[in-house]
Amino acid sequence: MKLSVATGAVLLAASANGQLDIPGLLKNATVNPNDPRFSQWKAPGAGDVRAPCPGLNSLANHGFLNHNGKGLTIPQLILGGAQGLNMGPDFMAVIGAVGLLSSPNPAAGSFDLDDLDEHNFPIEHDASLSRLDKYFGNNYAFNQKTWDATLSFFHGQTKTTTPTASKARYSNVKKSKANNPTSLYGPQQFILSSGETALYVQTMDSPVTNSAQITYVKSLFEKEKLPYNLGWRPSAVPITLLSLGEYITQLSAANPDSFAEGQSKCIAGVRTESVLMIKSSYRRGLIR
């Protein structure tokens, strides 16, 4: 895939200039459930920027990433993701790499969260759980009406279930295809859409049980706040490309729609390609 090749090139460039030293980063890239930043939430202010991603925005709002959302590097992504959400370095390195690709100046080695607003690249997509499609206007800020429609599928539930999460996700896909004449839903959008669901489930719960408290999920999306005060604690198990890929497969299996099931055939290859890219870089000493 072109995106994977470009991502690999950025990772190699970051390694070449000494920016990416994963063993060194891992010494500090651990989650501490008592980290005071979990209780230190601050909304973005004038001049601060945010992404079309509640997870990254929450990390910035709690100070795990630069609060202004600017000048983010791959090491900062790896550390902030691990310390705030126990995200694996493999996943955060890829997010950092595509973030650099979205920057007006990738050679600078950093990007701003609002660089991620670009339509259909690298993370923004139609049929979002909480954002409008680009065709209808503001596609990066939280949209209450869109989110209410997603949340309605969990009415009467206290926790997410895989079948309901799958149904809520694909409802947005069908709605986008029916109402947006520019809607695009191919393999890339399938991965982004399914990954969005996998991320909120696993970050608000864990890759072990995949069943998040609805109140935690609401805090993440509606306030872009980690729900520490509600009892949430970061997963004790790291959330990785592999764990997310496995849950995406479960979400697809829970969707009876034949088209969605057909799209799922691409995920094994994408997941394998991403994992192999990281492993190959380790073996060749390109990521130390």
PDB file of C-alpha atoms in Angstrom, residues 48-222:
ATOM      1  CA  ASP A  48      -4.484  25.739  20.816  1.00  0.00           C
ATOM      2  CA  VAL A  49      -5.270  23.232  18.072  1.00  0.00           C
ATOM      3  CA  ARG A  50      -6.931  19.841  18.137  1.00  0.00           C
ATOM      4  CA  ALA A  51      -7.443  16.849  15.834  1.00  0.00           C
ATOM      5  CA  PRO A  52     -10.570  15.000  14.634  1.00  0.00           C
ATOM      6  CA  CYS A  53      -9.660  12.346  17.226  1.00  0.00           C
ATOM      7  CA  PRO A  54     -10.981  12.404  20.813  1.00  0.00           C
ATOM      8  CA  GLY A  55      -8.150  10.169  22.026  1.00  0.00           C
ATOM      9  CA  LEU A  56      -5.331  12.432  20.862  1.00  0.00           C
ATOM     10  CA  ASN A  57      -7.269  15.488  22.007  1.00  0.00           C
ATOM     11  CA  SER A  58      -7.758  13.975  25.466  1.00  0.00           C
ATOM     12  CA  LEU A  59      -4.036  13.279  25.751  1.00  0.00           C
ATOM     13  CA  ALA A  60      -3.353  16.941  24.960  1.00  0.00           C
ATOM     14  CA  ASN A  61      -6.048  18.168  27.350  1.00  0.00           C
ATOM     15  CA  HIS A  62      -4.389  16.200  30.167  1.00  0.00           C
ATOM     16  CA  GLY A  63      -0.848  17.233  29.289  1.00  0.00           C
ATOM     17  CA  PHE A  64       0.368  13.849  28.065  1.00  0.00           C
ATOM     18  CA  LEU A  65       0.939  15.645  24.749  1.00  0.00           C
ATOM     19  CA  ASN A  66       1.713  19.335  24.283  1.00  0.00           C
ATOM     20  CA  HIS A  67      -1.401  21.123  25.501  1.00  0.00           C
ATOM     21  CA  ASN A  68      -1.318  23.547  22.592  1.00  0.00           C
ATOM     22  CA  GLY A  69      -1.404  20.563  20.214  1.00  0.00           C
ATOM     23  CA  LYS A  70       1.623  21.822  18.311  1.00  0.00           C
ATOM     24  CA  GLY A  71       5.119  20.585  17.559  1.00  0.00           C
ATOM     25  CA  LEU A  72       4.424  16.900  18.194  1.00  0.00           C
ATOM     26  CA  THR A  73       7.232  14.442  17.448  1.00  0.00           C
ATOM     27  CA  ILE A  74       7.230  10.658  17.202  1.00  0.00           C
ATOM     28  CA  PRO A  75       8.980  10.252  20.601  1.00  0.00           C
ATOM     29  CA  GLN A  76       6.381  12.527  22.210  1.00  0.00           C
ATOM     30  CA  LEU A  77       3.587  10.464  20.658  1.00  0.00           C
ATOM     31  CA  ILE A  78       5.114   7.213  21.910  1.00  0.00           C
ATOM     32  CA  LEU A  79       5.636   8.536  25.446  1.00  0.00           C
ATOM     33  CA  GLY A  80       2.302  10.347  25.689  1.00  0.00           C
ATOM     34  CA  GLY A  81       0.318   7.451  24.264  1.00  0.00           C
ATOM     35  CA  ALA A  82       1.951   4.970  26.631  1.00  0.00           C
ATOM     36  CA  GLN A  83       1.716   7.109  29.755  1.00  0.00           C
ATOM     37  CA  GLY A  84      -1.841   8.286  29.142  1.00  0.00           C
ATOM     38  CA  LEU A  85      -3.573   5.305  27.528  1.00  0.00           C
ATOM     39  CA  ASN A  86      -1.039   2.441  27.591  1.00  0.00           C
ATOM     40  CA  MET A  87      -0.849   2.531  23.815  1.00  0.00           C
ATOM     41  CA  GLY A  88       1.900   0.359  22.375  1.00  0.00           C
ATOM     42  CA  PRO A  89       4.884   2.046  20.703  1.00  0.00           C
ATOM     43  CA  ASP A  90       4.100   0.238  17.457  1.00  0.00           C
ATOM     44  CA  PHE A  91       0.736   1.953  17.105  1.00  0.00           C
ATOM     45  CA  MET A  92       1.923   5.371  18.259  1.00  0.00           C
ATOM     46  CA  ALA A  93       4.970   5.256  15.967  1.00  0.00           C
ATOM     47  CA  VAL A  94       2.649   4.717  13.015  1.00  0.00           C
ATOM     48  CA  ILE A  95       0.355   7.557  14.164  1.00  0.00           C
ATOM     49  CA  GLY A  96       3.405   9.786  14.506  1.00  0.00           C
ATOM     50  CA  ALA A  97       4.644   8.823  11.061  1.00  0.00           C
ATOM     51  CA  VAL A  98       1.357   9.572   9.301  1.00  0.00           C
ATOM     52  CA  GLY A  99       1.134  12.745  11.361  1.00  0.00           C
ATOM     53  CA  LEU A 100       4.446  13.861   9.894  1.00  0.00           C
ATOM     54  CA  LEU A 101       3.160  13.026   6.418  1.00  0.00           C
ATOM     55  CA  SER A 102       0.238  15.388   7.025  1.00  0.00           C
ATOM     56  CA  SER A 103       2.519  18.236   8.110  1.00  0.00           C
ATOM     57  CA  PRO A 104       3.194  21.110   5.680  1.00  0.00           C
ATOM     58  CA  ASN A 105       6.873  20.576   6.537  1.00  0.00           C
ATOM     59  CA  PRO A 106       7.548  16.886   7.315  1.00  0.00           C
ATOM     60  CA  ALA A 107      11.315  17.472   7.324  1.00  0.00           C
ATOM     61  CA  ALA A 108      10.924  19.505  10.508  1.00  0.00           C
ATOM     62  CA  GLY A 109      10.177  16.257  12.340  1.00  0.00           C
ATOM     63  CA  SER A 110       6.980  17.459  13.994  1.00  0.00           C
ATOM     64  CA  PHE A 111       3.329  18.142  13.236  1.00  0.00           C
ATOM     65  CA  ASP A 112       0.340  19.894  14.782  1.00  0.00           C
ATOM     66  CA  LEU A 113      -2.871  18.132  15.730  1.00  0.00           C
ATOM     67  CA  ASP A 114      -4.914  20.167  13.273  1.00  0.00           C
ATOM     68  CA  ASP A 115      -2.696  18.884  10.446  1.00  0.00           C
ATOM     69  CA  LEU A 116      -4.699  15.672  10.850  1.00  0.00           C
ATOM     70  CA  ASP A 117      -7.863  17.401   9.588  1.00  0.00           C
ATOM     71  CA  GLU A 118      -7.044  16.575   5.964  1.00  0.00           C
ATOM     72  CA  HIS A 119      -9.964  14.703   4.413  1.00  0.00           C
ATOM     73  CA  ASN A 120      -9.418  10.956   4.027  1.00  0.00           C
ATOM     74  CA  PHE A 121      -5.801  11.257   5.179  1.00  0.00           C
ATOM     75  CA  PRO A 122      -4.295  10.262   7.493  1.00  0.00           C
ATOM     76  CA  ILE A 123      -7.018   9.614  10.096  1.00  0.00           C
ATOM     77  CA  GLU A 124     -10.028  11.757   9.130  1.00  0.00           C
ATOM     78  CA  HIS A 125     -12.797   9.891   7.317  1.00  0.00           C
ATOM     79  CA  ASP A 126     -16.470   9.999   6.415  1.00  0.00           C
ATOM     80  CA  ALA A 127     -18.961   8.101   8.602  1.00  0.00           C
ATOM     81  CA  SER A 128     -17.306   9.189  11.837  1.00  0.00           C
ATOM     82  CA  LEU A 129     -18.947   8.294  15.135  1.00  0.00           C
ATOM     83  CA  SER A 130     -18.869  11.912  16.316  1.00  0.00           C
ATOM     84  CA  ARG A 131     -17.980  14.197  13.396  1.00  0.00           C
ATOM     85  CA  LEU A 132     -19.753  15.406  10.277  1.00  0.00           C
ATOM     86  CA  ASP A 133     -18.698  14.204   6.854  1.00  0.00           C
ATOM     87  CA  LYS A 134     -16.509  16.767   5.098  1.00  0.00           C
ATOM     88  CA  TYR A 135     -19.297  17.299   2.542  1.00  0.00           C
ATOM     89  CA  PHE A 136     -21.601  18.703   5.244  1.00  0.00           C
ATOM     90  CA  GLY A 137     -19.154  21.177   6.784  1.00  0.00           C
ATOM     91  CA  ASN A 138     -16.924  21.066   9.854  1.00  0.00           C
ATOM     92  CA  ASN A 139     -15.441  17.579   9.823  1.00  0.00           C
ATOM     93  CA  TYR A 140     -12.996  17.950  12.712  1.00  0.00           C
ATOM     94  CA  ALA A 141     -14.976  19.303  15.677  1.00  0.00           C
ATOM     95  CA  PHE A 142     -17.288  17.210  17.847  1.00  0.00           C
ATOM     96  CA  ASN A 143     -20.858  17.183  16.514  1.00  0.00           C
ATOM     97  CA  GLN A 144     -23.521  16.456  19.113  1.00  0.00           C
ATOM     98  CA  LYS A 145     -26.200  15.323  16.660  1.00  0.00           C
ATOM     99  CA  THR A 146     -23.869  12.821  15.005  1.00  0.00           C
ATOM    100  CA  TRP A 147     -22.742  11.515  18.372  1.00  0.00           C
ATOM    101  CA  ASP A 148     -26.308  11.254  19.709  1.00  0.00           C
ATOM    102  CA  ALA A 149     -27.198   9.016  16.763  1.00  0.00           C
ATOM    103  CA  THR A 150     -24.243   6.754  17.567  1.00  0.00           C
ATOM    104  CA  LEU A 151     -24.999   6.727  21.272  1.00  0.00           C
ATOM    105  CA  SER A 152     -28.644   5.798  20.680  1.00  0.00           C
ATOM    106  CA  PHE A 153     -27.595   2.239  19.822  1.00  0.00           C
ATOM    107  CA  PHE A 154     -26.397   1.768  23.404  1.00  0.00           C
ATOM    108  CA  HIS A 155     -29.674   2.900  24.993  1.00  0.00           C
ATOM    109  CA  GLY A 156     -30.330   0.905  28.156  1.00  0.00           C
ATOM    110  CA  GLN A 157     -26.790  -0.511  28.243  1.00  0.00           C
ATOM    111  CA  THR A 158     -24.140   0.322  30.820  1.00  0.00           C
ATOM    112  CA  LYS A 159     -21.316  -1.236  28.806  1.00  0.00           C
ATOM    113  CA  THR A 160     -20.496  -1.607  25.148  1.00  0.00           C
ATOM    114  CA  THR A 161     -20.838  -4.974  23.456  1.00  0.00           C
ATOM    115  CA  THR A 162     -19.159  -6.014  20.247  1.00  0.00           C
ATOM    116  CA  PRO A 163     -22.427  -6.561  18.309  1.00  0.00           C
ATOM    117  CA  THR A 164     -23.819  -3.174  19.367  1.00  0.00           C
ATOM    118  CA  ALA A 165     -20.557  -1.338  18.713  1.00  0.00           C
ATOM    119  CA  SER A 166     -20.404  -2.952  15.281  1.00  0.00           C
ATOM    120  CA  LYS A 167     -24.002  -2.004  14.509  1.00  0.00           C
ATOM    121  CA  ALA A 168     -23.498   1.602  15.652  1.00  0.00           C
ATOM    122  CA  ARG A 169     -20.376   1.951  13.534  1.00  0.00           C
ATOM    123  CA  TYR A 170     -21.881   0.537  10.364  1.00  0.00           C
ATOM    124  CA  SER A 171     -25.052   2.584  10.742  1.00  0.00           C
ATOM    125  CA  ASN A 172     -22.922   5.684  10.211  1.00  0.00           C
ATOM    126  CA  VAL A 173     -21.387   4.120   7.117  1.00  0.00           C
ATOM    127  CA  LYS A 174     -24.811   3.412   5.622  1.00  0.00           C
ATOM    128  CA  LYS A 175     -26.038   6.895   6.520  1.00  0.00           C
ATOM    129  CA  SER A 176     -23.011   8.494   4.897  1.00  0.00           C
ATOM    130  CA  LYS A 177     -23.430   6.466   1.711  1.00  0.00           C
ATOM    131  CA  ALA A 178     -27.132   7.335   1.529  1.00  0.00           C
ATOM    132  CA  ASN A 179     -26.860  11.084   2.175  1.00  0.00           C
ATOM    133  CA  ASN A 180     -23.393  12.176   1.092  1.00  0.00           C
ATOM    134  CA  PRO A 181     -22.908  12.178  -2.704  1.00  0.00           C
ATOM    135  CA  THR A 182     -19.124  12.327  -2.221  1.00  0.00           C
ATOM    136  CA  SER A 183     -18.988   9.554   0.376  1.00  0.00           C
ATOM    137  CA  LEU A 184     -16.021   7.248  -0.024  1.00  0.00           C
ATOM    138  CA  TYR A 185     -15.899   3.857   1.691  1.00  0.00           C
ATOM    139  CA  GLY A 186     -13.085   1.640   0.503  1.00  0.00           C
ATOM    140  CA  PRO A 187     -10.518  -0.482   2.347  1.00  0.00           C
ATOM    141  CA  GLN A 188      -8.790   2.547   3.878  1.00  0.00           C
ATOM    142  CA  GLN A 189     -12.056   3.968   5.212  1.00  0.00           C
ATOM    143  CA  PHE A 190     -13.049   0.538   6.508  1.00  0.00           C
ATOM    144  CA  ILE A 191      -9.837   0.403   8.534  1.00  0.00           C
ATOM    145  CA  LEU A 192     -10.206   3.964   9.841  1.00  0.00           C
ATOM    146  CA  SER A 193     -13.877   3.522  10.715  1.00  0.00           C
ATOM    147  CA  SER A 194     -13.408   0.162  12.412  1.00  0.00           C
ATOM    148  CA  GLY A 195     -10.220   1.361  14.080  1.00  0.00           C
ATOM    149  CA  GLU A 196     -12.106   4.299  15.571  1.00  0.00           C
ATOM    150  CA  THR A 197     -14.450   1.876  17.333  1.00  0.00           C
ATOM    151  CA  ALA A 198     -11.672  -0.502  18.366  1.00  0.00           C
ATOM    152  CA  LEU A 199      -9.719   2.381  19.868  1.00  0.00           C
ATOM    153  CA  TYR A 200     -12.489   3.757  22.058  1.00  0.00           C
ATOM    154  CA  VAL A 201     -13.462   0.288  23.282  1.00  0.00           C
ATOM    155  CA  GLN A 202      -9.927  -0.787  24.167  1.00  0.00           C
ATOM    156  CA  THR A 203      -8.739   2.534  25.612  1.00  0.00           C
ATOM    157  CA  MET A 204     -11.835   2.853  27.782  1.00  0.00           C
ATOM    158  CA  ASP A 205     -11.587  -0.824  28.791  1.00  0.00           C
ATOM    159  CA  SER A 206      -8.824  -3.187  27.686  1.00  0.00           C
ATOM    160  CA  PRO A 207      -7.852  -5.535  24.842  1.00  0.00           C
ATOM    161  CA  VAL A 208      -8.761  -8.428  27.140  1.00  0.00           C
ATOM    162  CA  THR A 209     -12.484  -7.849  27.725  1.00  0.00           C
ATOM    163  CA  ASN A 210     -13.396  -5.242  25.056  1.00  0.00           C
ATOM    164  CA  SER A 211     -16.426  -3.945  26.949  1.00  0.00           C
ATOM    165  CA  ALA A 212     -16.225  -0.287  27.973  1.00  0.00           C
ATOM    166  CA  GLN A 213     -18.412   1.587  30.438  1.00  0.00           C
ATOM    167  CA  ILE A 214     -20.748   3.889  28.496  1.00  0.00           C
ATOM    168  CA  THR A 215     -20.061   6.731  30.953  1.00  0.00           C
ATOM    169  CA  TYR A 216     -16.343   6.445  30.194  1.00  0.00           C
ATOM    170  CA  VAL A 217     -16.954   6.501  26.456  1.00  0.00           C
ATOM    171  CA  LYS A 218     -19.186   9.571  26.774  1.00  0.00           C
ATOM    172  CA  SER A 219     -16.488  11.429  28.695  1.00  0.00           C
ATOM    173  CA  LEU A 220     -13.926  10.600  26.024  1.00  0.00           C
ATOM    174  CA  PHE A 221     -16.081  11.804  23.126  1.00  0.00           C
ATOM    175  CA  GLU A 222     -18.152  14.590  24.671  1.00  0.00           C
TER     176      GLU A 222
END
